[in-house]
Amino acid sequence: MKAKKVIVLAGAAVLIYTLIAHPTQLGDGVQTIFGWIGDGLNAIVAFMHSAVS
């Protein structure tokens, strides 16, 4: 097997294990990441709005 395929399979196995063993914590983590992305997009929009005005 190539190294890339092994890494992808190991990552998928860890993700599946985490989903089964700790679904609430995984959901909280995903929600946190989306919150950071939303905050970043809001900051960009606010900057663009202030730059245009």
Short mmCIF file of C-alpha atoms in Angstrom, two decimals:
data_model
loop_
_atom_site.label_atom_id
_atom_site.label_comp_id
_atom_site.label_asym_id
_atom_site.label_seq_id
_atom_site.Cartn_x
_atom_site.Cartn_y
_atom_site.Cartn_z
CA MET A 1 0.00 0.00 0.00
CA LYS A 2 1.09 3.50 -0.63
CA ALA A 3 1.67 5.82 2.32
CA LYS A 4 -1.08 8.22 1.25
CA LYS A 5 -3.68 5.46 1.17
CA VAL A 6 -2.63 4.21 4.61
CA ILE A 7 -2.89 7.73 6.07
CA VAL A 8 -6.35 8.25 4.54
CA LEU A 9 -7.59 4.89 5.86
CA ALA A 10 -6.17 5.61 9.33
CA GLY A 11 -7.84 9.04 9.35
CA ALA A 12 -11.16 7.53 8.31
CA ALA A 13 -10.86 4.89 11.04
CA VAL A 14 -10.18 7.53 13.70
CA LEU A 15 -13.13 9.61 12.48
CA ILE A 16 -15.49 6.62 12.57
CA TYR A 17 -14.25 5.59 16.03
CA THR A 18 -14.72 9.13 17.34
CA LEU A 19 -18.20 9.32 15.82
CA ILE A 20 -19.22 6.07 17.51
CA ALA A 21 -17.48 6.60 20.86
CA HIS A 22 -18.02 10.35 21.36
CA PRO A 23 -20.77 11.68 19.08
CA THR A 24 -21.67 14.66 21.29
CA GLN A 25 -18.11 15.92 21.55
CA LEU A 26 -17.59 15.51 17.81
CA GLY A 27 -20.78 17.48 17.13
CA ASP A 28 -19.66 20.22 19.52
CA GLY A 29 -16.30 20.40 17.74
CA VAL A 30 -17.91 20.71 14.33
CA GLN A 31 -20.25 23.40 15.63
CA THR A 32 -17.28 25.30 17.08
CA ILE A 33 -15.39 25.15 13.77
CA PHE A 34 -18.43 26.43 11.85
CA GLY A 35 -18.77 29.21 14.43
CA TRP A 36 -15.17 30.28 13.78
CA ILE A 37 -15.79 30.26 10.03
CA GLY A 38 -18.95 32.34 10.49
CA ASP A 39 -17.12 34.84 12.71
CA GLY A 40 -14.35 35.14 10.15
CA LEU A 41 -16.82 35.74 7.32
CA ASN A 42 -18.63 38.37 9.40
CA ALA A 43 -15.32 40.13 10.06
CA ILE A 44 -14.49 40.15 6.34
CA VAL A 45 -17.93 41.53 5.45
CA ALA A 46 -17.64 44.22 8.13
CA PHE A 47 -14.19 45.19 6.85
CA MET A 48 -15.38 45.37 3.25
CA HIS A 49 -18.42 47.40 4.30
CA SER A 50 -16.24 49.89 6.20
CA ALA A 51 -13.75 50.10 3.32
CA VAL A 52 -16.48 50.92 0.79
CA SER A 53 -18.35 53.41 2.98
#
